[in-house]
Amino acid sequence: NEILFPKAMALESEVKKKFFEIARFNWSIQFNHKFLMGRILAIDFGMKRTGLAVTDPLRIIATALDMVETSKLMDYLKKYFQSQEVEKVIIGLPKRLNNTDSEIAPEVRKFIEKFKSAFPDKTIQTVDERFTSSMAQQAMIAGGMKKKDRQVKGNVDKISAVLILQSYMQGF
């Protein structure tokens, strides 16, 4: 057949090549749409400092992002949202053992309202952040972090944000 119909065989080969290019392109679009979602950002809000953590685009791994002075948080988030696709924001809401709001919870709620007005396109969910600071301290000790580094309060804030994000990710 190759000898008798060389033009037809070349055309068939070209058609197959185009078909696979189109199929590969369509698969790429479906893969990216289905699996490459926006990140999830977690916020451990504090009166002075705020810890931030974020997932990878596949939402598999939660990592510490940064510690930001709370007075500069909204500007930081605006820049971050311009550079990264964030689909959902998880905000730690501090509770007491009896499940009532802690002393800082009203400030967190004020921040949430401010956040909603500044970023109306972002989905927000709150997560109980009870014990995250003490768990962060324990994680630093267990991880072998030097005492000097454990005393840097920003490290606790970042790790607390990671714990908030991990608890959310385990729940969905």
Tab-separated table of C-alpha atoms in Angstrom:
chain	number	residue	atom	x	y	z
A	1	ASN	CA	0.000	0.000	0.000
A	2	GLU	CA	2.845	2.412	0.766
A	3	ILE	CA	4.230	1.928	-2.720
A	4	LEU	CA	0.878	2.224	-4.465
A	5	PHE	CA	-0.499	5.162	-2.531
A	6	PRO	CA	2.414	7.299	-1.232
A	7	LYS	CA	0.420	10.551	-1.264
A	8	ALA	CA	-2.486	8.944	0.560
A	9	MET	CA	-0.127	7.468	3.180
A	10	ALA	CA	1.566	10.854	3.690
A	11	LEU	CA	-1.842	12.505	4.019
A	12	GLU	CA	-2.978	9.854	6.495
A	13	SER	CA	0.187	10.396	8.526
A	14	GLU	CA	-0.405	14.155	8.523
A	15	VAL	CA	-4.032	13.692	9.605
A	16	LYS	CA	-2.944	11.410	12.465
A	17	LYS	CA	-0.351	13.958	13.572
A	18	LYS	CA	-2.948	16.774	13.600
A	19	PHE	CA	-5.432	14.566	15.426
A	20	PHE	CA	-2.934	13.848	18.198
A	21	GLU	CA	-1.973	17.524	18.445
A	22	ILE	CA	-5.640	18.474	18.873
A	23	ALA	CA	-6.260	15.648	21.339
A	24	ARG	CA	-3.185	16.626	23.358
A	25	PHE	CA	-4.317	20.288	23.372
A	26	ASN	CA	-7.841	19.344	24.512
A	27	TRP	CA	-6.454	17.088	27.232
A	28	SER	CA	-4.209	19.910	28.413
A	29	ILE	CA	-7.178	22.274	28.696
A	30	GLN	CA	-9.230	19.683	30.582
A	31	PHE	CA	-6.329	18.820	32.888
A	32	ASN	CA	-5.596	22.444	33.711
A	33	HIS	CA	-9.267	23.251	34.260
A	34	LYS	CA	-9.911	20.213	36.410
A	35	PHE	CA	-6.721	20.034	38.440
A	36	LEU	CA	-5.023	23.421	38.463
A	37	MET	CA	-7.383	25.256	40.761
A	38	GLY	CA	-6.769	28.454	42.608
A	39	ARG	CA	-4.815	28.240	45.805
A	40	ILE	CA	-6.321	28.330	49.278
A	41	LEU	CA	-4.896	30.991	51.582
A	42	ALA	CA	-5.127	30.770	55.378
A	43	ILE	CA	-4.953	33.772	57.669
A	44	ASP	CA	-4.069	33.635	61.367
A	45	PHE	CA	-5.153	37.170	62.243
A	46	GLY	CA	-3.493	38.938	65.150
A	47	MET	CA	-3.638	42.464	66.513
A	48	LYS	CA	0.052	43.099	65.727
A	49	ARG	CA	1.105	40.297	63.378
A	50	THR	CA	-0.741	38.014	61.004
A	51	GLY	CA	0.473	34.630	59.832
A	52	LEU	CA	-0.251	33.456	56.298
A	53	ALA	CA	-0.154	29.995	54.749
A	54	VAL	CA	-1.061	28.811	51.272
A	55	THR	CA	-1.637	25.612	49.322
A	56	ASP	CA	0.047	24.638	46.099
A	57	PRO	CA	-2.153	24.966	42.958
A	58	LEU	CA	-3.223	21.317	43.269
A	59	ARG	CA	-4.257	21.907	46.895
A	60	ILE	CA	-2.156	19.062	48.214
A	61	ILE	CA	0.448	20.796	50.364
A	62	ALA	CA	0.005	23.597	52.900
A	63	THR	CA	3.079	25.757	53.442
A	64	ALA	CA	3.882	28.843	55.470
A	65	LEU	CA	3.782	31.924	53.287
A	66	ASP	CA	4.708	34.898	55.430
A	67	MET	CA	4.172	36.872	58.582
A	68	VAL	CA	2.887	40.388	57.970
A	69	GLU	CA	2.356	43.300	60.295
A	70	THR	CA	-1.417	43.504	60.600
A	71	SER	CA	-1.389	47.216	59.736
A	72	LYS	CA	0.081	46.288	56.317
A	73	LEU	CA	-1.989	43.145	55.739
A	74	MET	CA	-4.555	44.494	53.257
A	75	ASP	CA	-1.833	45.959	51.007
A	76	TYR	CA	0.086	42.680	51.170
A	77	LEU	CA	-3.014	40.666	50.237
A	78	LYS	CA	-3.846	42.978	47.335
A	79	LYS	CA	-0.367	42.451	45.848
A	80	TYR	CA	-0.485	38.721	46.502
A	81	PHE	CA	-3.894	38.316	44.843
A	82	GLN	CA	-2.571	40.157	41.779
A	83	SER	CA	0.294	37.697	41.413
A	84	GLN	CA	-1.384	34.433	42.475
A	85	GLU	CA	-4.758	32.839	41.774
A	86	VAL	CA	-6.419	32.383	45.163
A	87	GLU	CA	-9.850	30.802	45.066
A	88	LYS	CA	-10.670	30.588	48.770
A	89	VAL	CA	-9.517	32.240	51.986
A	90	ILE	CA	-9.649	30.472	55.340
A	91	ILE	CA	-9.584	32.708	58.401
A	92	GLY	CA	-8.931	31.379	61.873
A	93	LEU	CA	-11.629	32.350	64.353
A	94	PRO	CA	-10.434	32.046	67.953
A	95	LYS	CA	-12.829	30.263	70.310
A	96	ARG	CA	-12.795	29.408	73.990
A	97	LEU	CA	-13.128	25.883	75.348
A	98	ASN	CA	-16.877	26.412	75.805
A	99	ASN	CA	-17.120	27.305	72.095
A	100	THR	CA	-17.781	31.016	72.675
A	101	ASP	CA	-15.759	33.713	70.943
A	102	SER	CA	-12.449	34.681	72.533
A	103	GLU	CA	-11.462	38.276	73.322
A	104	ILE	CA	-9.916	38.809	69.877
A	105	ALA	CA	-12.807	37.251	67.902
A	106	PRO	CA	-14.647	40.608	67.490
A	107	GLU	CA	-11.496	42.054	65.900
A	108	VAL	CA	-11.285	39.049	63.578
A	109	ARG	CA	-14.915	39.585	62.576
A	110	LYS	CA	-14.183	43.271	61.836
A	111	PHE	CA	-11.268	42.164	59.680
A	112	ILE	CA	-13.516	39.710	57.831
A	113	GLU	CA	-15.967	42.516	56.986
A	114	LYS	CA	-13.116	44.732	55.804
A	115	PHE	CA	-11.748	41.830	53.743
A	116	LYS	CA	-15.152	41.146	52.145
A	117	SER	CA	-15.517	44.758	51.045
A	118	ALA	CA	-11.959	44.906	49.664
A	119	PHE	CA	-12.072	41.491	47.938
A	120	PRO	CA	-15.723	40.682	47.172
A	121	ASP	CA	-14.761	37.971	44.668
A	122	LYS	CA	-12.965	35.844	47.280
A	123	THR	CA	-14.784	33.068	49.098
A	124	ILE	CA	-14.197	33.181	52.847
A	125	GLN	CA	-14.600	30.447	55.402
A	126	THR	CA	-13.753	30.580	59.095
A	127	VAL	CA	-12.127	27.718	60.978
A	128	ASP	CA	-11.858	27.201	64.713
A	129	GLU	CA	-8.269	28.017	65.580
A	130	ARG	CA	-8.313	26.833	69.174
A	131	PHE	CA	-4.884	25.708	70.381
A	132	THR	CA	-3.077	26.514	67.115
A	133	SER	CA	-0.476	28.690	68.879
A	134	SER	CA	0.367	26.015	71.436
A	135	MET	CA	0.364	23.355	68.699
A	136	ALA	CA	2.716	25.567	66.658
A	137	GLN	CA	5.067	25.832	69.656
A	138	GLN	CA	5.017	22.051	70.054
A	139	ALA	CA	5.677	21.557	66.327
A	140	MET	CA	8.709	23.844	66.492
A	141	ILE	CA	10.105	21.929	69.464
A	142	ALA	CA	9.411	18.558	67.826
A	143	GLY	CA	11.014	19.794	64.611
A	144	GLY	CA	14.216	20.667	66.446
A	145	MET	CA	13.957	24.427	65.981
A	146	LYS	CA	16.458	26.299	68.125
A	147	LYS	CA	15.110	28.162	71.145
A	148	LYS	CA	16.211	31.485	69.652
A	149	ASP	CA	14.168	30.794	66.492
A	150	ARG	CA	11.160	29.583	68.517
A	151	GLN	CA	11.106	32.935	70.317
A	152	VAL	CA	10.562	34.779	67.022
A	153	LYS	CA	6.824	35.375	67.312
A	154	GLY	CA	6.366	35.555	63.546
A	155	ASN	CA	7.349	31.897	63.290
A	156	VAL	CA	4.478	30.910	65.581
A	157	ASP	CA	2.066	32.983	63.470
A	158	LYS	CA	3.149	31.330	60.216
A	159	ILE	CA	3.004	27.826	61.635
A	160	SER	CA	-0.398	28.566	63.201
A	161	ALA	CA	-1.639	29.618	59.760
A	162	VAL	CA	-0.363	26.319	58.331
A	163	LEU	CA	-2.206	24.412	61.064
A	164	ILE	CA	-5.418	26.327	60.305
A	165	LEU	CA	-5.044	25.494	56.614
A	166	GLN	CA	-4.269	21.837	57.296
A	167	SER	CA	-7.305	21.465	59.550
A	168	TYR	CA	-9.482	22.948	56.802
A	169	MET	CA	-7.956	20.678	54.152
A	170	GLN	CA	-8.522	17.573	56.290
A	171	GLY	CA	-12.166	18.514	56.711
A	172	PHE	CA	-13.075	18.692	53.015
